[in-house]
Coordinates of N, CA and C in Angstrom, one line a residue:
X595 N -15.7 -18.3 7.3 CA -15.1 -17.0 7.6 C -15.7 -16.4 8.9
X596 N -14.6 -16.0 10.0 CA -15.4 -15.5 11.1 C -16.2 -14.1 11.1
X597 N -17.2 -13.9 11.8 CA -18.2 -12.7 11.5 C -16.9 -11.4 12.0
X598 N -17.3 -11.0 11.0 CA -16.6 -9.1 11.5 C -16.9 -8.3 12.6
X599 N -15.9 -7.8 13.1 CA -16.0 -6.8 14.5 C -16.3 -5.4 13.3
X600 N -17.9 -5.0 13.8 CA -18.1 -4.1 12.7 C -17.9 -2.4 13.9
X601 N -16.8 -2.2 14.5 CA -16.3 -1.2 14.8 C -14.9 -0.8 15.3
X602 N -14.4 0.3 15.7 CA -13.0 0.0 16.2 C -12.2 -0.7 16.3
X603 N -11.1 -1.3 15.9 CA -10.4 -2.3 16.8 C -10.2 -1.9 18.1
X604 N -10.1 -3.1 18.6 CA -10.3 -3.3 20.1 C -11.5 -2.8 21.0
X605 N -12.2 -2.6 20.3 CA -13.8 -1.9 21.3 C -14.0 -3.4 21.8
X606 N -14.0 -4.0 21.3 CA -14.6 -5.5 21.6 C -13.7 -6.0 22.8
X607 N -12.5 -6.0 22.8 CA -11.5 -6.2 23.8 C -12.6 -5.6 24.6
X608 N -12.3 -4.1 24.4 CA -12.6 -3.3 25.4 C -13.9 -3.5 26.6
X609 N -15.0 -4.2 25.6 CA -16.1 -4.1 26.5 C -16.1 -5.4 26.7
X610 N -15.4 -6.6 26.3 CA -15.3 -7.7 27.0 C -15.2 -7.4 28.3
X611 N -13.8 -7.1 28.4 CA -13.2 -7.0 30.0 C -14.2 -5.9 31.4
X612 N -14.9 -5.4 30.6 CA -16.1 -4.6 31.7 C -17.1 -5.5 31.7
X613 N -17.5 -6.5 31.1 CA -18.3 -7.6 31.1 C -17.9 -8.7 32.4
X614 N -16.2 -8.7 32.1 CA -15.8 -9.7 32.9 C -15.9 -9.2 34.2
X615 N -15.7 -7.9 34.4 CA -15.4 -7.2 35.5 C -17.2 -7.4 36.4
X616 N -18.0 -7.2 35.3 CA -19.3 -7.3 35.7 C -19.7 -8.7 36.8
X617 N -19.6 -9.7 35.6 CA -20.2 -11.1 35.5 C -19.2 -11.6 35.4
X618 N -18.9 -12.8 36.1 CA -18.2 -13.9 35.7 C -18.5 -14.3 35.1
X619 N -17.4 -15.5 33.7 CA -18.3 -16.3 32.8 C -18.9 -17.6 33.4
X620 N -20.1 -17.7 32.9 CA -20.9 -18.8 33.7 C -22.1 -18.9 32.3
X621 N -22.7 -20.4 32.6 CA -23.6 -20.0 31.6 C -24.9 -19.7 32.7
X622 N -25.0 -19.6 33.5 CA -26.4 -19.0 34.2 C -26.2 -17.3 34.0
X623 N -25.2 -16.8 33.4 CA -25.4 -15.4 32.9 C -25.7 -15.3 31.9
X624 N -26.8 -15.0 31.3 CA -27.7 -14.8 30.7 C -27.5 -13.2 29.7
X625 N -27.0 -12.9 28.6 CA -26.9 -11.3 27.6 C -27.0 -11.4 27.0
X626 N -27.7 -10.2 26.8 CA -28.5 -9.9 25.1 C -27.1 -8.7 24.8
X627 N -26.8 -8.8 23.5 CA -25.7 -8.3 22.8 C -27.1 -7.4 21.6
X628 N -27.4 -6.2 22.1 CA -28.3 -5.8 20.9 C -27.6 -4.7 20.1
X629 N -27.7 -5.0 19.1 CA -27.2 -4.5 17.5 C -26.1 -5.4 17.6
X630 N -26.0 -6.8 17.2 CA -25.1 -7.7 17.2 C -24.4 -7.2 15.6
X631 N -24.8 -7.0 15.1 CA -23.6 -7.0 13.7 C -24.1 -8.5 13.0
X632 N -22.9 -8.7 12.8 CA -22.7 -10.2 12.2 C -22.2 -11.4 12.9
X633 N -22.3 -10.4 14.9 CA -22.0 -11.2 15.9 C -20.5 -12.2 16.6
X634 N -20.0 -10.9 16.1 CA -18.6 -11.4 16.4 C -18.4 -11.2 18.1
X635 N -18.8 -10.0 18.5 CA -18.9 -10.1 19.7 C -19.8 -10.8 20.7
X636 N -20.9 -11.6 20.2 CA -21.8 -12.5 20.3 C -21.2 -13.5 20.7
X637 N -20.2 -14.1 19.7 CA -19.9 -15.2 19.8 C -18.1 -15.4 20.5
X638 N -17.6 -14.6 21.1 CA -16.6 -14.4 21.7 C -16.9 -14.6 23.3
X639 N -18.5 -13.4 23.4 CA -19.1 -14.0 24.7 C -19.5 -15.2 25.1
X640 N -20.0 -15.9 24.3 CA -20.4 -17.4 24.2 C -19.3 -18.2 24.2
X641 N -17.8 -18.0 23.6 CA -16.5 -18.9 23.6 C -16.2 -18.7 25.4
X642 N -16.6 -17.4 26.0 CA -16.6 -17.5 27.3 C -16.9 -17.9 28.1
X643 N -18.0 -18.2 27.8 CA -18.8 -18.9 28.7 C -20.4 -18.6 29.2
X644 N -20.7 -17.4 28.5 CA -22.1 -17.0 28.9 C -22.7 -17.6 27.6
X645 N -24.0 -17.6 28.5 CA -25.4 -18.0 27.7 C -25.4 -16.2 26.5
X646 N -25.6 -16.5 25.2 CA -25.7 -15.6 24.6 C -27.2 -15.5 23.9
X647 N -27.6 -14.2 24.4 CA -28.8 -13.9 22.8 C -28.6 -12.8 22.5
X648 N -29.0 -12.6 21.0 CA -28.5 -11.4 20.2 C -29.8 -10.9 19.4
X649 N -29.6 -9.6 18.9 CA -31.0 -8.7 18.5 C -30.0 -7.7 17.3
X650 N -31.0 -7.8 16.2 CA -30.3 -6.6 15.2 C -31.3 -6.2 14.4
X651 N -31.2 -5.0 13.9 CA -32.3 -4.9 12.9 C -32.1 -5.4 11.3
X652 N -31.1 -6.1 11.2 CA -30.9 -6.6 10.3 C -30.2 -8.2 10.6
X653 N -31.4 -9.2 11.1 CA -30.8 -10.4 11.4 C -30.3 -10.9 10.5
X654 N -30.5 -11.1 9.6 CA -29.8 -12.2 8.1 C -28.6 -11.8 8.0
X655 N -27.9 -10.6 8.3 CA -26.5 -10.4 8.6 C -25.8 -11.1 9.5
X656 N -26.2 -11.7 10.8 CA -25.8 -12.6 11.8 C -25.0 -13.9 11.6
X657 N -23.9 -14.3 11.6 CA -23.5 -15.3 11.4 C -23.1 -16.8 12.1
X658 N -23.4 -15.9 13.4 CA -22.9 -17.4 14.4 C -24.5 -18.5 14.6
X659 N -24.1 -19.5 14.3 CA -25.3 -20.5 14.4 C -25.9 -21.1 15.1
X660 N -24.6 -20.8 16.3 CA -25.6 -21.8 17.7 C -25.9 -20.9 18.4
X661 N -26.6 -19.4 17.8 CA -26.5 -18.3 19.1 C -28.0 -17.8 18.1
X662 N -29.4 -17.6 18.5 CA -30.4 -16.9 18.3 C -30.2 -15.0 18.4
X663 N -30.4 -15.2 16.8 CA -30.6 -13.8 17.0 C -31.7 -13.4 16.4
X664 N -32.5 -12.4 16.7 CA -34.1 -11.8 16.8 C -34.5 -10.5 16.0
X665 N -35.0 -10.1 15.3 CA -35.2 -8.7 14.3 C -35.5 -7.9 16.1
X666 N -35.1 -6.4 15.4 CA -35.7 -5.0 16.3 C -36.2 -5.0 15.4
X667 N -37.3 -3.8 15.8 CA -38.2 -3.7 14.6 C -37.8 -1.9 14.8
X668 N -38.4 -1.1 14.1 CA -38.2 0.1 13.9 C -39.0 0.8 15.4
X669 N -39.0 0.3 16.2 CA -39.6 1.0 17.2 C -38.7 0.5 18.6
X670 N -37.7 0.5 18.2 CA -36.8 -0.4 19.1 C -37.6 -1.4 20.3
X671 N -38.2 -1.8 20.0 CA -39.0 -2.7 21.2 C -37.9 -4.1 21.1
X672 N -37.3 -4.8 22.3 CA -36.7 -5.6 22.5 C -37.4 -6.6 22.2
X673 N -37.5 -8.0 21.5 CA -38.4 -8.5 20.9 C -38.1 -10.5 22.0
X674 N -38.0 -10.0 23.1 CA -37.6 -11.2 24.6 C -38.6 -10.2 25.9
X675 N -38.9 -11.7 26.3 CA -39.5 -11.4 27.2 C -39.3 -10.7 28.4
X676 N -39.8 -10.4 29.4 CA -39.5 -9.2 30.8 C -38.8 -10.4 31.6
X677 N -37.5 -9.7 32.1 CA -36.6 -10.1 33.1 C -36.1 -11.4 32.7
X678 N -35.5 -11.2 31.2 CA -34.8 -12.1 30.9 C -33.6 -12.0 30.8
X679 N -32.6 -11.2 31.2 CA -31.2 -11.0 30.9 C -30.4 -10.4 32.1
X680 N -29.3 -11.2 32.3 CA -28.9 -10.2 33.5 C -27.7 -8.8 33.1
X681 N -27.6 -9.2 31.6 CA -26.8 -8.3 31.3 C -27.1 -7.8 29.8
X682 N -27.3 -6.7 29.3 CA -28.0 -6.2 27.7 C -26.6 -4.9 27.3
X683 N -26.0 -5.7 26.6 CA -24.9 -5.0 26.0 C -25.3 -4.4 24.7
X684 N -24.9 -2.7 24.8 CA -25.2 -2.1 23.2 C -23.9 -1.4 22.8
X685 N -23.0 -2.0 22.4 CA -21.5 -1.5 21.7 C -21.8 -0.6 20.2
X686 N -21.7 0.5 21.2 CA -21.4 2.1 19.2 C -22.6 1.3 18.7
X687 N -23.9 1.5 19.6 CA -25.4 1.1 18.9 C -25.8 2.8 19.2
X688 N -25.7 3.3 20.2 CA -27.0 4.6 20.8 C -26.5 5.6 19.6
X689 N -25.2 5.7 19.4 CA -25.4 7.2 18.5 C -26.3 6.6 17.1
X690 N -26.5 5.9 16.6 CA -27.0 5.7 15.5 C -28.6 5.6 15.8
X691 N -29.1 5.8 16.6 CA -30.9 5.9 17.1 C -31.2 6.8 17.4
X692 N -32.8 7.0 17.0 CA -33.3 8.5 17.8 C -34.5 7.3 18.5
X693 N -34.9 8.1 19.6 CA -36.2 7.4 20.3 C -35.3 6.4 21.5
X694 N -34.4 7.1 22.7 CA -33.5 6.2 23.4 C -34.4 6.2 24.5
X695 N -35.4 6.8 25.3 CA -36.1 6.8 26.4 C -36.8 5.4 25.7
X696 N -37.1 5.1 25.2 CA -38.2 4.0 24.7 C -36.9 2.9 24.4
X697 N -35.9 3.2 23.9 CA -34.8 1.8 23.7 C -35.0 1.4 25.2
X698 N -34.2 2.1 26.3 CA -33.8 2.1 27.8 C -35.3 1.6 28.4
X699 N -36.2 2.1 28.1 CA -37.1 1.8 29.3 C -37.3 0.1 28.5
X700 N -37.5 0.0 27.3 CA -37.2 -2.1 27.2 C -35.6 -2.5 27.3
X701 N -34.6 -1.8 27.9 CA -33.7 -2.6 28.2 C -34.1 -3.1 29.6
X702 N -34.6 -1.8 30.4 CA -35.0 -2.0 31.4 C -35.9 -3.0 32.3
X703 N -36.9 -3.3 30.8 CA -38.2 -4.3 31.2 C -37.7 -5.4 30.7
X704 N -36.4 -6.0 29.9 CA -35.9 -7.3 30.2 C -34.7 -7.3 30.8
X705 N -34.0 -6.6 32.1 CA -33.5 -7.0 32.9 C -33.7 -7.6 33.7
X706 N -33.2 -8.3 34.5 CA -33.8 -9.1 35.6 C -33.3 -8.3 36.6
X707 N -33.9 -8.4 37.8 CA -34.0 -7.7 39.4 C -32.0 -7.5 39.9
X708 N -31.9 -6.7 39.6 CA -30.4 -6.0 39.3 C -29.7 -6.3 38.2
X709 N -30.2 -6.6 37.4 CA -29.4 -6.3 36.3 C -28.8 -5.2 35.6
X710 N -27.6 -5.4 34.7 CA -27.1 -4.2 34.3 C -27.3 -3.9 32.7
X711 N -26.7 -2.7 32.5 CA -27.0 -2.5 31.0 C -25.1 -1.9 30.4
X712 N -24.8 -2.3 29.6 CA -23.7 -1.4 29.4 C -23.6 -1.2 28.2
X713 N -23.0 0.0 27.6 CA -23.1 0.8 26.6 C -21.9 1.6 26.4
X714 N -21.7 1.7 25.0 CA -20.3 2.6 24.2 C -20.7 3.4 23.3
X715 N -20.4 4.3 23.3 CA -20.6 5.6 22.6 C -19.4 6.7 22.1
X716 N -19.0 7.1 20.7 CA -18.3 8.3 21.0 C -18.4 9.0 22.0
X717 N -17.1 9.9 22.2 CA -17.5 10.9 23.4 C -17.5 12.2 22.6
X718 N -18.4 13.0 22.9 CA -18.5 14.6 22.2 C -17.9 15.4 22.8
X719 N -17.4 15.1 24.6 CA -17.1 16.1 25.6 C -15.8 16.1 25.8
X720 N -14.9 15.7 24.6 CA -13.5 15.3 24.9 C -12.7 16.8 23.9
X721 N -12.0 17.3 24.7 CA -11.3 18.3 24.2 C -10.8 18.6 22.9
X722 N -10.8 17.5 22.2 CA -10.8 17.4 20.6 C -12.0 17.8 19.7
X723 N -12.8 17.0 20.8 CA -14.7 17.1 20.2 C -15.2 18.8 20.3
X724 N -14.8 19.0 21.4 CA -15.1 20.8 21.5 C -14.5 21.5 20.8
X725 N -13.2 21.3 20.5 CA -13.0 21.8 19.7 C -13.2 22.1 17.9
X726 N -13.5 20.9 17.6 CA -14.2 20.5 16.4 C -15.7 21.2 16.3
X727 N -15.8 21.0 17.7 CA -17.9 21.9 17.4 C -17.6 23.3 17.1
X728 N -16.3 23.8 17.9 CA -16.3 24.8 17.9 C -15.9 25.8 16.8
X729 N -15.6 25.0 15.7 CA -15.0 25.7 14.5 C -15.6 24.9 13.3
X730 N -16.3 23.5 13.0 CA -17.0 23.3 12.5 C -18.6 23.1 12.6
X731 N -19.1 23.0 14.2 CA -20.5 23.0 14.3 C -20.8 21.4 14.3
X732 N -19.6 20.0 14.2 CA -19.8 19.0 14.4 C -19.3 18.3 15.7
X733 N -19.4 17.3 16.1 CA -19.1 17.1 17.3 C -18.2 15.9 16.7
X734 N -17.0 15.6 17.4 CA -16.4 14.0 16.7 C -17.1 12.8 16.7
X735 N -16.8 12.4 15.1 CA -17.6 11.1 15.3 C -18.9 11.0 14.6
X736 N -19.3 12.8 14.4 CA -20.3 13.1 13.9 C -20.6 14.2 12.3
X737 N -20.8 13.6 11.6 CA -20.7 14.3 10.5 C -22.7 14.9 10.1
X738 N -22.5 15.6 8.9 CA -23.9 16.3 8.2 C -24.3 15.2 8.4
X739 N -25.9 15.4 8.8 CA -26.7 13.8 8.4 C -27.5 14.1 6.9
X740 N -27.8 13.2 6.4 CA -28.2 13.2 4.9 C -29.7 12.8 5.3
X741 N -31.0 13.5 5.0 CA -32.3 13.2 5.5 C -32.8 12.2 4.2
X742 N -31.5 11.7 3.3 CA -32.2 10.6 2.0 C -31.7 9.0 2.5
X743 N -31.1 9.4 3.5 CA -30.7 7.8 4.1 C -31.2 7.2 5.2
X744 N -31.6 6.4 4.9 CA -32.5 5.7 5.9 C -32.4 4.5 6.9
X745 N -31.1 4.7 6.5 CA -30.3 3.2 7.0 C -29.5 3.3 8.2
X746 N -30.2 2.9 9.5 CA -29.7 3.5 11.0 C -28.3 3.5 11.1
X747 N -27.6 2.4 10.2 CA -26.1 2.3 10.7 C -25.6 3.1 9.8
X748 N -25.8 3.6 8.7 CA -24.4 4.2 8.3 C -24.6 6.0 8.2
X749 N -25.5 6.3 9.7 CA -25.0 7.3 10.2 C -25.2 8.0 11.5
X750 N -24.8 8.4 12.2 CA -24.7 8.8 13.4 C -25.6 10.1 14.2
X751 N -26.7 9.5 14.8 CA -28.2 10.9 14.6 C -27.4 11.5 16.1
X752 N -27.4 10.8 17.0 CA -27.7 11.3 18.4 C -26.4 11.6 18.8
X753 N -25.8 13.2 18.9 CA -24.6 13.2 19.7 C -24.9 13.9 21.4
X754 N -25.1 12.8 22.7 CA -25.3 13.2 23.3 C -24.5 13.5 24.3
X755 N -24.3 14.3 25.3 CA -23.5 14.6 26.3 C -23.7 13.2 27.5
X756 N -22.5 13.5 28.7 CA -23.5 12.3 29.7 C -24.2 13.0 30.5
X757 N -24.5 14.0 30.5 CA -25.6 15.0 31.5 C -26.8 13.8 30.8
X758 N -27.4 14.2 29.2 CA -28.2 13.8 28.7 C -28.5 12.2 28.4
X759 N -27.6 11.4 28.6 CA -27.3 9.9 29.1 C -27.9 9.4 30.5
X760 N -27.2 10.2 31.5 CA -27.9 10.1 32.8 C -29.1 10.5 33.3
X761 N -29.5 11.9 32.2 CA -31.2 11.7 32.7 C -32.0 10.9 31.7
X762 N -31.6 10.3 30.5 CA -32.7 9.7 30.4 C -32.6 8.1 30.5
X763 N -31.5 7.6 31.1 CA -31.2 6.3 31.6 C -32.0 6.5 32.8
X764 N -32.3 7.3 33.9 CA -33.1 7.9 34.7 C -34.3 7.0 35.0
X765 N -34.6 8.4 33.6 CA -36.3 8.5 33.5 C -36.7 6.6 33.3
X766 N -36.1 6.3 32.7 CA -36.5 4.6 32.1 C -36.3 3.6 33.3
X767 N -35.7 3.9 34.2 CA -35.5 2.9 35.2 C -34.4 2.4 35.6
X768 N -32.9 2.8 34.7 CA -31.7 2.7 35.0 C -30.6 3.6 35.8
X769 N -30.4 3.1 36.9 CA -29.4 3.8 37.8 C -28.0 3.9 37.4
X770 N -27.6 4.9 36.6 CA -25.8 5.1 36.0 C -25.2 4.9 37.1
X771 N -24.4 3.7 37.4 CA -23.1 3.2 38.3 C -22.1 3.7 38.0
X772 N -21.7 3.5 36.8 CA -20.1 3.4 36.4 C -19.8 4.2 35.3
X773 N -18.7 4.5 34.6 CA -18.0 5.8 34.1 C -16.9 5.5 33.5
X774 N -16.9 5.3 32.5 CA -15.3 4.8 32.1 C -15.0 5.3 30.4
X775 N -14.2 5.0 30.2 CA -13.4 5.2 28.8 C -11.9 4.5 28.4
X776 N -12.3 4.6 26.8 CA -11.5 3.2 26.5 C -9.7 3.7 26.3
X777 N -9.4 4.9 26.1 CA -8.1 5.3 25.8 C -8.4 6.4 26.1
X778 N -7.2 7.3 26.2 CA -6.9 8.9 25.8 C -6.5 9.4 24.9
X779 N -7.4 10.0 24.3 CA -7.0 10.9 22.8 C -5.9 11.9 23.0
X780 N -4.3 11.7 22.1 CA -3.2 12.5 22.1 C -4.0 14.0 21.8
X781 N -4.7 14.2 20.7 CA -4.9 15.4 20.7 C -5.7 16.1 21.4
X782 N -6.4 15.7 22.4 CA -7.0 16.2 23.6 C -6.0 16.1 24.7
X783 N -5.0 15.7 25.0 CA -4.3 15.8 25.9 C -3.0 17.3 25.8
X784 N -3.0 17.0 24.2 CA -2.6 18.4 23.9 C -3.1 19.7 24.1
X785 N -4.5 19.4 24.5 CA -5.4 20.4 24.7 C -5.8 20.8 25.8
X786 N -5.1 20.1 26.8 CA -5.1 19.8 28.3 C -5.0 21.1 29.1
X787 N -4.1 22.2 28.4 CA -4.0 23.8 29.0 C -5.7 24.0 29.0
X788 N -5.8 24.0 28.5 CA -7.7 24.2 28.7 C -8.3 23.8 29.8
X789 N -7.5 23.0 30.6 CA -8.6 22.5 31.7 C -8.8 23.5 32.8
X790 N -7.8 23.9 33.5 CA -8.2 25.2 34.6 C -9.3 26.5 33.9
X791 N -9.5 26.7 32.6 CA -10.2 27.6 32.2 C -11.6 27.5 32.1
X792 N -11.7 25.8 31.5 CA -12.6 24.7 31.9 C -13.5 25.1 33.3
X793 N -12.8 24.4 34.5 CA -13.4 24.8 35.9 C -13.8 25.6 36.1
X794 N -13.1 26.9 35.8 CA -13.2 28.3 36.6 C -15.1 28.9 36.0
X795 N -15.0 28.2 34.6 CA -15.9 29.4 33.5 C -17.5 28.0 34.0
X796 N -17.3 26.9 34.1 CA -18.0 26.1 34.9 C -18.2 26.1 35.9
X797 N -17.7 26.9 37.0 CA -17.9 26.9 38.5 C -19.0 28.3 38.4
X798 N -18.0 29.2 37.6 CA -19.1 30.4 37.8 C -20.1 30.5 37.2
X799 N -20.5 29.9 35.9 CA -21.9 29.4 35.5 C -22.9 28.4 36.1
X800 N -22.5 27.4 36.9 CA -22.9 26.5 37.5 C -22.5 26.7 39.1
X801 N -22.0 26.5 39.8 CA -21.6 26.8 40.8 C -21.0 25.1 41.6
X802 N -21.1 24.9 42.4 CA -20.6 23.6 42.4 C -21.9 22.1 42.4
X803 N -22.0 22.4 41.6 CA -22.9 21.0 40.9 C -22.0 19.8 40.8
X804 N -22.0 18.8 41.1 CA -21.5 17.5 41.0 C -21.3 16.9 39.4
X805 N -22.9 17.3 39.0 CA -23.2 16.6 37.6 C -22.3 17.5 36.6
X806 N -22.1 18.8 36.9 CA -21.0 19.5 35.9 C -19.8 19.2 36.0
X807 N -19.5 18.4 37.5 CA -18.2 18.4 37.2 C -17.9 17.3 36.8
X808 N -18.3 16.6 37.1 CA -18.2 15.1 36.3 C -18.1 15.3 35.0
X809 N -19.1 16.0 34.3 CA -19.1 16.2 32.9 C -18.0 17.0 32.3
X810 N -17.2 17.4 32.9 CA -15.7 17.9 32.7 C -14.5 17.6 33.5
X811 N -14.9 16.2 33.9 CA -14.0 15.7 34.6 C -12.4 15.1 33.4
X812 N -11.7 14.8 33.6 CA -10.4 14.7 32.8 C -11.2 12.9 32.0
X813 N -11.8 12.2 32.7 CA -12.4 10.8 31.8 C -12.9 11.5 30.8
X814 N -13.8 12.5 31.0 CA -15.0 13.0 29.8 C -14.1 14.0 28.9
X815 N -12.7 14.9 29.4 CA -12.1 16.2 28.3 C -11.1 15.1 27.3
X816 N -10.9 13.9 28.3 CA -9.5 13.2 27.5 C -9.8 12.2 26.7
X817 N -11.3 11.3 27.1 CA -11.6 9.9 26.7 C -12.2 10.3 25.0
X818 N -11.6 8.8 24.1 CA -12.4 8.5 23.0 C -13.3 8.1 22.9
X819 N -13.8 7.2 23.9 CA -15.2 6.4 23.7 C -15.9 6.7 25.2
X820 N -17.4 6.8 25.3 CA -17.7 6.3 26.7 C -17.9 5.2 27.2
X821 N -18.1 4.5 28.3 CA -18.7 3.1 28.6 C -19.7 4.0 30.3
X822 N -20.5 3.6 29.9 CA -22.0 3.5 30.8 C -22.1 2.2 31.3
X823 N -22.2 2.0 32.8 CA -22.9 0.6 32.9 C -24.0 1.6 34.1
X824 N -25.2 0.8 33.5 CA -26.3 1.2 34.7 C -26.9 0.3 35.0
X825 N -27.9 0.3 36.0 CA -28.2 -1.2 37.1 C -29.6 -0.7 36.8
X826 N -30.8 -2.0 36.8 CA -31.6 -1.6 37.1 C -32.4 -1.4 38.0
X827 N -33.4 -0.1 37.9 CA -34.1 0.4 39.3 C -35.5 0.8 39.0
X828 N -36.1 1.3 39.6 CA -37.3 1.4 39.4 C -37.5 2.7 38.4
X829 N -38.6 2.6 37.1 CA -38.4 4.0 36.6 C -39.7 4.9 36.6
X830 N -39.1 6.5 36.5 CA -39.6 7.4 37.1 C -41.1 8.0 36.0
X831 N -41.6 8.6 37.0 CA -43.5 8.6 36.1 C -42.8 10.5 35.6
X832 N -42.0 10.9 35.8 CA -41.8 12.4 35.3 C -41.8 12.1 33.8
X833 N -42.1 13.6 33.4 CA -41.9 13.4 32.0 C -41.1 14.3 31.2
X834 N -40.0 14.1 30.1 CA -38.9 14.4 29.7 C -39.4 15.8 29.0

């Protein structure tokens, strides 16, 4: 039985084809797929043609056999050596962690000398999501957390904005390139009269800041999912 795509349908389409966009398949491309699952996406990259390694905190769940996969341990430390990967893929892994300056700065220290990182995440900043916070106090995607469960995946700690993405991809050593999303949510498009009200109440709070407007750009009020790809760069001694 082949291992389960343990998210969305089509996420996996999805971040194939930014993969491809990235890297050609070759096997001198070298990715770590961390929070592999049961490694369906693992082993689709590998039918591609990349060199695959994979990381989960629950390895015995892993299913594909000609592809190494490695425990996380509870401190997210990447458990491969420095400047091993040219590309460290985390698909709908970041909302379910707390402690992401310490994931990022070891995605960062097994990159190799431009390497990239790419990442999927609900979006909270999507017209549907605001609205939801706004009348229940949750953000999409994100429900009460139960402090008796202790089991990283089956619940969702961290709903972060991309202001909060891009500085702490920053601080660790990754330079945010890219910006994307995987569809447009109907019911945030219905919600689309909101946008000029959007700008205006953002311009005069902020004034013309770049990073705000991005963060309410029509990708971030319309998109369901985010995709982040960041490069690595040198990271910063400030402290968060």
């Amino acid at each position: 039985m082949p291992p389960k795509e343990i998210a969305i349908q089509g996420t996996h389409d999805m971040a194939l084809e930014h993969v491809q966009s990235l890297f050609s398949p070759s096997k001198d491309v070298v990715i770590l797929d961390f929070g592999a699952g049961q490694g369906a996406l693992s082993l689709r990259l590998h039918d591609l043609g990349y060199t695959v390694k994979a990381c989960d905190y629950f390895p015995d769940d892993f299913q594909v056999e000609n592809i190494e996969c490695r425990k996380s341990g509870d401190d997210l430390k990447i458990p491969y050596d420095d400047d091993s990967f040219d590309l460290v893929i985390a698909v709908e892994l970041v909302e379910h962690i707390d402690g992401h300056l310490t994931f990022f700065k070891e995605v960062q220290r097994t990159l190799r000398k431009g390497g990239k990182f790419l990442l999927t995440t609900p979006n909270i900043l999507s017209l549907k999501s605001r609205i939801l916070f706004l009348f229940t106090g949750y953000f999409y995607s994100f429900n009460s957390l139960n402090p008796d469960v202790h089991d990283p995946v089956s619940q969702h700690l961290a709903p972060f904005t991309l202001d909060r993405y891009r500085f702490i991809l920053q601080r660790a050593g990754l330079k945010l390139i890219r910006i994307h999303t995987d569809k447009l949510q109907s019911s945030s498009k219905f919600l689309l009269f909101l946008y000029p009200l959007i700008k205006l109440v953002s311009r005069m709070k902020f004034g013309e800041n770049p990073r705000v407007t991005e963060q309410n750009s029509l990708t971030m009020l319309l998109g369901r999912k985010i995709i982040l790809v960041s490069e690595k760069n040198t990271p910063t001694t400030e402290k968060i």
